[in-house]
Amino acid sequence: MGTYAVTGSASGMGKAVVDRLVSEGNVVVGIDLRDADVIADLSAPSGRSAAAAAVIELCGGVLDGAVMAAGLGPAPGRDRPRMIAEVNVLGVIELLEAWQPSLARAERAKVVVFASNATTTVPMVPKRVVRALLEGDVDRAVQRLRLLGKAAPTFAYAASKVAVSHWVRRQAVTPDWAGAGIRLNALAPGAIMTPLLEQQLATPAEARRIKAFPVPIGGFGDANQLAAWVVFMLSDAADFLCGSVVFVDGGSDAWFRATDWPRPVPARHLRRYVARMRSFRQRARSGA
Ligand code: NAI
């Protein structure tokens, strides 16, 4: 049994994860805007730092795992791109950076970050926005997104999930995470029936777009099933899972991207590949 932090614990998949963890006898510290152990607004820097500190205090400085489920969907609105950037990206990265020492203390901690299959199924996500988000420069990301007019929330959402997926893959393999015994992975759901999706389906144009989107097995996913994936990714069975983005999306990613990945290393990346191999060996030799 362990102690887990779950953001977005009051609704949808975050709530389903909390219910499962608690039913298995774990202690859960939930973080949300309401109905949570830690009430905090992750769209504000002060909310993020207060949430990070409150969790560390409540868990006594040792966390067996964290689930980063708080998130905003691509609803219309001028402020939406900024809110998406703050909650979906900084609400993940800043909290996990603050919790890293507590996770390391548990020795076999596991972290699951909610990404989305929007990462691979939304075309032309602006790379510059993703880069700005990864650099924590929300103003620059929002400025670029504004140029996209009405499509800004859709691209903000996809870019936010690409950014956290890239962050997970980059960090997962480093001494601070893999080296500290922490398994860092992401889950990329397709359309799952939760209040977030219900809100999108309430707009007729959005509902038409969602219903027309290719899902080879049909229909929508179930929050409890996704929670079971999360709990599996938090379990000992996932000890060898590191830096993976696990797609659970009814086949949409496979439909659009069947042969895009896994992708063998292309000849033009051979130098980089050899350099990475060398740097890994050097690190292993020096014990870093
Ligand atoms: P949901 O809307 O049911 O739950 C999200 C939770 O995040 C809510 O309890 C909400 O209060 C909380 N939250 C939002 N803004 C916050 C803020 N500023 N501060 C603190 N908490 C805040 O959503 P759902 O569907 O359960 O989504 C969970 C995660 O899965 C999100 O990151 C979402 O982007 C992602 N996802 C959802 C999909 C879906 O179809 N439902 C598909 C792919 C990814």
Short mmCIF file of C-alpha atoms and ligand atoms in Angstrom, two decimals:
data_model
loop_
_atom_site.label_atom_id
_atom_site.label_comp_id
_atom_site.label_asym_id
_atom_site.label_seq_id
_atom_site.Cartn_x
_atom_site.Cartn_y
_atom_site.Cartn_z
CA MET A 1 0.00 0.00 0.00
CA GLY A 2 1.28 3.46 -0.74
CA THR A 3 0.68 7.19 -0.72
CA TYR A 4 -0.27 8.83 -4.02
CA ALA A 5 -0.94 12.37 -5.23
CA VAL A 6 -3.64 12.74 -7.88
CA THR A 7 -4.36 16.05 -9.60
CA GLY A 8 -7.80 16.51 -11.15
CA SER A 9 -9.10 14.18 -8.45
CA ALA A 10 -12.65 15.57 -8.34
CA SER A 11 -13.87 14.45 -11.75
CA GLY A 12 -13.61 12.04 -14.67
CA MET A 13 -10.51 9.87 -14.94
CA GLY A 14 -8.71 11.46 -11.97
CA LYS A 15 -11.68 10.62 -9.74
CA ALA A 16 -11.87 7.07 -11.12
CA VAL A 17 -8.15 6.63 -10.30
CA VAL A 18 -8.71 7.90 -6.73
CA ASP A 19 -11.63 5.50 -6.21
CA ARG A 20 -9.53 2.54 -7.36
CA LEU A 21 -6.47 3.45 -5.33
CA VAL A 22 -8.54 4.02 -2.17
CA SER A 23 -10.48 0.77 -2.66
CA GLU A 24 -7.11 -1.04 -2.72
CA GLY A 25 -6.20 0.51 0.66
CA ASN A 26 -3.86 3.29 -0.52
CA VAL A 27 -3.69 6.79 0.88
CA VAL A 28 -4.52 9.42 -1.75
CA VAL A 29 -3.98 13.15 -1.63
CA GLY A 30 -6.33 14.67 -4.20
CA ILE A 31 -5.74 18.10 -5.72
CA ASP A 32 -8.48 20.00 -7.53
CA LEU A 33 -10.47 23.22 -7.67
CA ARG A 34 -13.12 21.67 -5.37
CA ASP A 35 -13.95 18.43 -3.49
CA ALA A 36 -10.30 17.59 -2.85
CA ASP A 37 -7.80 17.28 0.01
CA VAL A 38 -5.85 20.17 -1.47
CA ILE A 39 -7.97 22.88 -3.07
CA ALA A 40 -5.77 24.74 -5.53
CA ASP A 41 -6.01 26.52 -8.86
CA LEU A 42 -3.28 25.04 -11.04
CA SER A 43 -3.73 27.80 -13.62
CA ALA A 44 -1.92 30.24 -11.30
CA PRO A 45 1.74 30.09 -10.19
CA SER A 46 0.68 30.64 -6.56
CA GLY A 47 -1.86 27.80 -6.80
CA ARG A 48 0.77 25.45 -8.22
CA SER A 49 3.37 26.22 -5.57
CA ALA A 50 0.79 26.02 -2.75
CA ALA A 51 -0.46 22.65 -4.08
CA ALA A 52 3.07 21.29 -4.39
CA ALA A 53 3.95 22.31 -0.82
CA ALA A 54 0.66 21.08 0.68
CA VAL A 55 1.10 17.62 -0.85
CA ILE A 56 4.67 17.32 0.43
CA GLU A 57 3.47 18.21 3.90
CA LEU A 58 0.48 15.82 3.81
CA CYS A 59 2.57 12.88 2.56
CA GLY A 60 5.37 13.49 5.06
CA GLY A 61 7.92 13.97 2.25
CA VAL A 62 7.51 10.46 0.78
CA LEU A 63 5.33 9.80 -2.28
CA ASP A 64 4.93 6.35 -3.85
CA GLY A 65 3.45 7.84 -6.96
CA ALA A 66 1.68 10.70 -8.68
CA VAL A 67 -1.05 10.87 -11.30
CA MET A 68 -1.30 14.12 -13.24
CA ALA A 69 -4.89 14.13 -14.50
CA ALA A 70 -5.93 17.78 -14.05
CA GLY A 71 -6.53 19.21 -17.47
CA LEU A 72 -8.64 21.49 -19.62
CA GLY A 73 -10.06 20.54 -23.01
CA PRO A 74 -10.06 22.65 -26.18
CA ALA A 75 -13.24 24.66 -25.45
CA PRO A 76 -13.68 28.00 -27.22
CA GLY A 77 -12.65 31.25 -25.52
CA ARG A 78 -9.97 33.90 -25.80
CA ASP A 79 -8.34 32.93 -22.49
CA ARG A 80 -8.53 29.20 -23.11
CA PRO A 81 -5.08 28.77 -24.75
CA ARG A 82 -3.41 30.42 -21.74
CA MET A 83 -5.41 28.34 -19.26
CA ILE A 84 -4.57 25.16 -21.18
CA ALA A 85 -0.87 26.04 -21.15
CA GLU A 86 -0.89 26.80 -17.42
CA VAL A 87 -2.90 23.79 -16.25
CA ASN A 88 -1.99 21.07 -18.79
CA VAL A 89 1.72 21.87 -18.97
CA LEU A 90 2.94 23.90 -15.97
CA GLY A 91 0.42 22.13 -13.71
CA VAL A 92 2.29 18.93 -14.56
CA ILE A 93 5.92 19.98 -14.84
CA GLU A 94 6.15 22.38 -11.88
CA LEU A 95 4.41 19.99 -9.51
CA LEU A 96 6.48 16.98 -10.55
CA GLU A 97 9.71 18.95 -10.23
CA ALA A 98 8.68 19.96 -6.70
CA TRP A 99 7.72 16.38 -5.81
CA GLN A 100 10.80 14.70 -7.30
CA PRO A 101 12.66 14.46 -3.95
CA SER A 102 9.57 12.96 -2.25
CA LEU A 103 9.17 10.46 -5.10
CA ALA A 104 12.87 9.56 -4.96
CA ARG A 105 12.58 8.86 -1.22
CA ALA A 106 10.01 6.10 -1.94
CA GLU A 107 12.71 4.35 -4.03
CA ARG A 108 10.28 2.65 -6.48
CA ALA A 109 7.87 5.48 -7.23
CA LYS A 110 5.75 5.63 -10.39
CA VAL A 111 4.31 8.66 -12.15
CA VAL A 112 1.57 8.70 -14.78
CA VAL A 113 0.98 11.90 -16.78
CA PHE A 114 -2.21 12.25 -18.80
CA ALA A 115 -1.35 13.06 -22.41
CA SER A 116 -3.83 12.47 -25.26
CA ASN A 117 -4.01 10.91 -28.69
CA ALA A 118 -4.36 14.52 -29.89
CA THR A 119 -0.53 14.35 -29.81
CA THR A 120 -0.47 12.23 -32.96
CA THR A 121 -3.86 12.75 -34.58
CA VAL A 122 -4.09 16.57 -34.74
CA PRO A 123 -2.17 17.67 -37.83
CA MET A 124 0.27 20.62 -38.00
CA VAL A 125 0.65 21.27 -34.26
CA PRO A 126 3.03 24.28 -34.27
CA LYS A 127 6.49 23.17 -33.14
CA ARG A 128 7.29 26.69 -31.93
CA VAL A 129 4.37 26.58 -29.53
CA VAL A 130 5.52 23.22 -28.17
CA ARG A 131 9.04 24.62 -27.75
CA ALA A 132 7.77 27.73 -25.94
CA LEU A 133 5.68 25.56 -23.61
CA LEU A 134 8.65 23.34 -22.81
CA GLU A 135 10.66 26.46 -22.02
CA GLY A 136 7.88 27.59 -19.66
CA ASP A 137 7.27 30.68 -21.83
CA VAL A 138 3.46 30.79 -21.77
CA ASP A 139 3.32 34.37 -23.13
CA ARG A 140 5.26 33.38 -26.27
CA ALA A 141 3.15 30.25 -26.75
CA VAL A 142 -0.09 32.24 -26.38
CA GLN A 143 1.10 34.96 -28.78
CA ARG A 144 1.74 32.34 -31.47
CA LEU A 145 -1.53 30.55 -30.76
CA ARG A 146 -3.52 33.81 -31.15
CA LEU A 147 -2.40 33.95 -34.80
CA LEU A 148 -4.44 30.78 -35.35
CA GLY A 149 -7.78 32.51 -34.61
CA LYS A 150 -10.68 30.20 -33.75
CA ALA A 151 -8.47 27.11 -34.01
CA ALA A 152 -6.23 28.36 -31.17
CA PRO A 153 -7.79 26.20 -28.38
CA THR A 154 -7.52 23.02 -30.49
CA PHE A 155 -3.85 23.65 -31.24
CA ALA A 156 -3.18 24.81 -27.67
CA TYR A 157 -4.60 21.53 -26.39
CA ALA A 158 -2.66 19.32 -28.81
CA ALA A 159 0.54 21.33 -28.22
CA SER A 160 0.10 21.08 -24.44
CA LYS A 161 -0.12 17.30 -24.66
CA VAL A 162 2.83 17.05 -27.08
CA ALA A 163 4.85 19.21 -24.67
CA VAL A 164 4.13 17.06 -21.61
CA SER A 165 4.76 13.86 -23.60
CA HIS A 166 8.13 15.17 -24.76
CA TRP A 167 8.94 16.31 -21.22
CA VAL A 168 8.10 12.85 -19.87
CA ARG A 169 10.24 11.08 -22.48
CA ARG A 170 13.20 13.41 -21.98
CA GLN A 171 13.15 13.38 -18.17
CA ALA A 172 12.19 9.72 -17.64
CA VAL A 173 15.60 8.43 -18.70
CA THR A 174 17.75 10.88 -16.72
CA PRO A 175 19.60 10.33 -13.44
CA ASP A 176 17.04 12.49 -11.60
CA TRP A 177 14.17 10.20 -12.58
CA ALA A 178 15.21 6.71 -13.80
CA GLY A 179 18.40 7.07 -11.77
CA ALA A 180 16.40 7.92 -8.65
CA GLY A 181 14.19 4.84 -9.08
CA ILE A 182 11.20 6.86 -10.34
CA ARG A 183 9.29 5.50 -13.34
CA LEU A 184 7.86 8.36 -15.37
CA ASN A 185 5.36 7.48 -18.13
CA ALA A 186 2.40 9.00 -19.98
CA LEU A 187 -1.01 7.67 -20.90
CA ALA A 188 -2.57 8.91 -24.15
CA PRO A 189 -6.33 8.32 -24.13
CA GLY A 190 -8.68 8.84 -27.05
CA ALA A 191 -12.18 10.24 -26.45
CA ILE A 192 -13.25 9.04 -22.99
CA MET A 193 -16.73 9.75 -21.63
CA THR A 194 -16.07 12.21 -18.81
CA PRO A 195 -17.37 15.71 -17.97
CA LEU A 196 -14.55 17.11 -20.17
CA LEU A 197 -15.86 15.24 -23.23
CA GLU A 198 -19.49 15.96 -22.28
CA GLN A 199 -18.65 19.68 -22.33
CA GLN A 200 -17.23 19.32 -25.84
CA LEU A 201 -20.25 17.29 -27.01
CA ALA A 202 -22.57 20.06 -25.77
CA THR A 203 -21.44 22.30 -28.66
CA PRO A 204 -23.17 21.02 -31.84
CA ALA A 205 -20.27 21.75 -34.22
CA GLU A 206 -17.78 20.17 -31.81
CA ALA A 207 -20.09 17.16 -31.30
CA ARG A 208 -20.27 16.61 -35.08
CA ARG A 209 -16.48 16.77 -35.34
CA ILE A 210 -15.96 14.35 -32.44
CA LYS A 211 -18.54 11.86 -33.70
CA ALA A 212 -17.03 11.93 -37.21
CA PHE A 213 -13.51 11.28 -35.90
CA PRO A 214 -12.20 7.81 -36.87
CA VAL A 215 -12.31 5.37 -33.93
CA PRO A 216 -11.88 1.87 -35.40
CA ILE A 217 -13.54 0.07 -32.47
CA GLY A 218 -16.30 2.73 -32.31
CA GLY A 219 -17.82 4.76 -29.48
CA PHE A 220 -16.10 6.34 -26.53
CA GLY A 221 -13.76 5.00 -23.86
CA ASP A 222 -14.73 4.42 -20.24
CA ALA A 223 -13.13 6.35 -17.36
CA ASN A 224 -12.95 3.26 -15.13
CA GLN A 225 -11.07 1.29 -17.77
CA LEU A 226 -8.54 4.12 -18.13
CA ALA A 227 -8.19 4.21 -14.34
CA ALA A 228 -7.31 0.50 -14.45
CA TRP A 229 -4.50 1.32 -16.91
CA VAL A 230 -3.21 4.02 -14.58
CA VAL A 231 -3.26 1.70 -11.57
CA PHE A 232 -1.40 -0.92 -13.61
CA MET A 233 1.20 1.72 -14.57
CA LEU A 234 1.60 2.51 -10.85
CA SER A 235 2.08 -1.15 -9.93
CA ASP A 236 5.23 -3.27 -9.56
CA ALA A 237 4.33 -4.88 -12.90
CA ALA A 238 5.32 -1.58 -14.52
CA ASP A 239 8.85 -1.52 -13.06
CA PHE A 240 10.38 -1.85 -16.55
CA LEU A 241 8.14 0.80 -18.13
CA CYS A 242 10.13 4.03 -18.52
CA GLY A 243 9.45 7.04 -20.75
CA SER A 244 6.60 5.33 -22.61
CA VAL A 245 3.51 7.02 -23.99
CA VAL A 246 0.80 4.36 -23.80
CA PHE A 247 -2.07 4.90 -26.27
CA VAL A 248 -5.52 3.67 -25.20
CA ASP A 249 -7.66 5.19 -27.92
CA GLY A 250 -9.79 2.60 -29.71
CA GLY A 251 -7.32 2.47 -32.59
CA SER A 252 -7.37 6.11 -33.85
CA ASP A 253 -3.59 6.56 -33.57
CA ALA A 254 -3.02 3.26 -35.44
CA TRP A 255 -5.57 4.31 -38.08
CA PHE A 256 -3.78 7.56 -38.88
CA ARG A 257 -0.16 6.66 -38.11
CA ALA A 258 0.22 2.89 -38.64
CA THR A 259 3.70 3.03 -40.18
CA ASP A 260 4.95 6.32 -38.70
CA TRP A 261 6.16 4.66 -35.54
CA PRO A 262 7.83 2.66 -34.12
CA ARG A 263 10.36 4.07 -36.57
CA PRO A 264 13.87 2.67 -37.08
CA VAL A 265 16.68 5.22 -36.69
CA PRO A 266 17.04 6.87 -40.12
CA ALA A 267 20.52 7.21 -41.66
CA ARG A 268 20.50 11.00 -41.10
CA HIS A 269 20.24 10.46 -37.34
CA LEU A 270 23.05 7.91 -37.15
CA ARG A 271 25.58 10.38 -35.74
CA ARG A 272 23.20 11.46 -33.00
CA TYR A 273 22.48 7.80 -32.23
CA VAL A 274 26.17 6.94 -31.87
CA ALA A 275 26.73 10.05 -29.70
CA ARG A 276 23.85 9.04 -27.40
CA MET A 277 25.26 5.52 -27.17
CA ARG A 278 28.68 6.91 -26.18
CA SER A 279 27.27 9.33 -23.64
CA PHE A 280 25.26 6.51 -22.03
CA ARG A 281 28.36 4.31 -21.75
CA GLN A 282 30.40 7.16 -20.27
CA ARG A 283 27.70 7.84 -17.71
CA ALA A 284 27.45 4.16 -16.80
CA ARG A 285 31.24 3.98 -16.36
CA SER A 286 31.32 7.10 -14.16
CA GLY A 287 28.35 5.78 -12.16
CA ALA A 288 26.33 8.99 -12.80
P1 NAI B 1 -12.49 16.14 -16.27
O1 NAI B 1 -12.89 17.49 -16.75
O2 NAI B 1 -13.56 15.17 -15.92
O3 NAI B 1 -11.50 16.27 -15.03
C1 NAI B 1 -10.44 17.18 -15.04
C2 NAI B 1 -10.25 17.71 -13.64
O4 NAI B 1 -9.20 18.69 -13.69
C3 NAI B 1 -11.50 18.39 -13.07
O5 NAI B 1 -11.83 17.87 -11.80
C4 NAI B 1 -11.09 19.85 -12.97
O6 NAI B 1 -11.68 20.55 -11.89
C5 NAI B 1 -9.56 19.73 -12.83
N1 NAI B 1 -8.98 21.01 -13.19
C6 NAI B 1 -9.21 21.73 -14.31
N2 NAI B 1 -8.62 22.93 -14.21
C7 NAI B 1 -7.99 22.96 -13.01
C8 NAI B 1 -7.25 23.95 -12.33
N3 NAI B 1 -7.04 25.17 -12.84
N4 NAI B 1 -6.75 23.64 -11.10
C9 NAI B 1 -6.98 22.43 -10.54
N5 NAI B 1 -7.71 21.46 -11.13
C10 NAI B 1 -8.21 21.74 -12.35
O7 NAI B 1 -11.52 15.56 -17.39
P2 NAI B 1 -11.05 14.09 -17.80
O8 NAI B 1 -11.68 13.79 -19.08
O9 NAI B 1 -11.15 13.16 -16.68
O10 NAI B 1 -9.51 14.41 -18.14
C11 NAI B 1 -8.41 13.96 -17.36
C12 NAI B 1 -7.16 14.17 -18.18
O11 NAI B 1 -7.21 13.36 -19.35
C13 NAI B 1 -6.98 15.61 -18.68
O12 NAI B 1 -5.62 15.96 -18.60
C14 NAI B 1 -7.41 15.53 -20.12
O13 NAI B 1 -6.79 16.50 -20.93
C15 NAI B 1 -6.97 14.14 -20.50
N6 NAI B 1 -7.67 13.55 -21.63
C16 NAI B 1 -9.04 13.45 -21.62
C17 NAI B 1 -9.69 12.87 -22.70
C18 NAI B 1 -11.16 12.68 -22.74
O14 NAI B 1 -11.69 12.37 -23.82
N7 NAI B 1 -11.89 12.82 -21.65
C19 NAI B 1 -8.93 12.41 -23.87
C20 NAI B 1 -7.51 12.55 -23.76
C21 NAI B 1 -6.93 13.11 -22.68
#
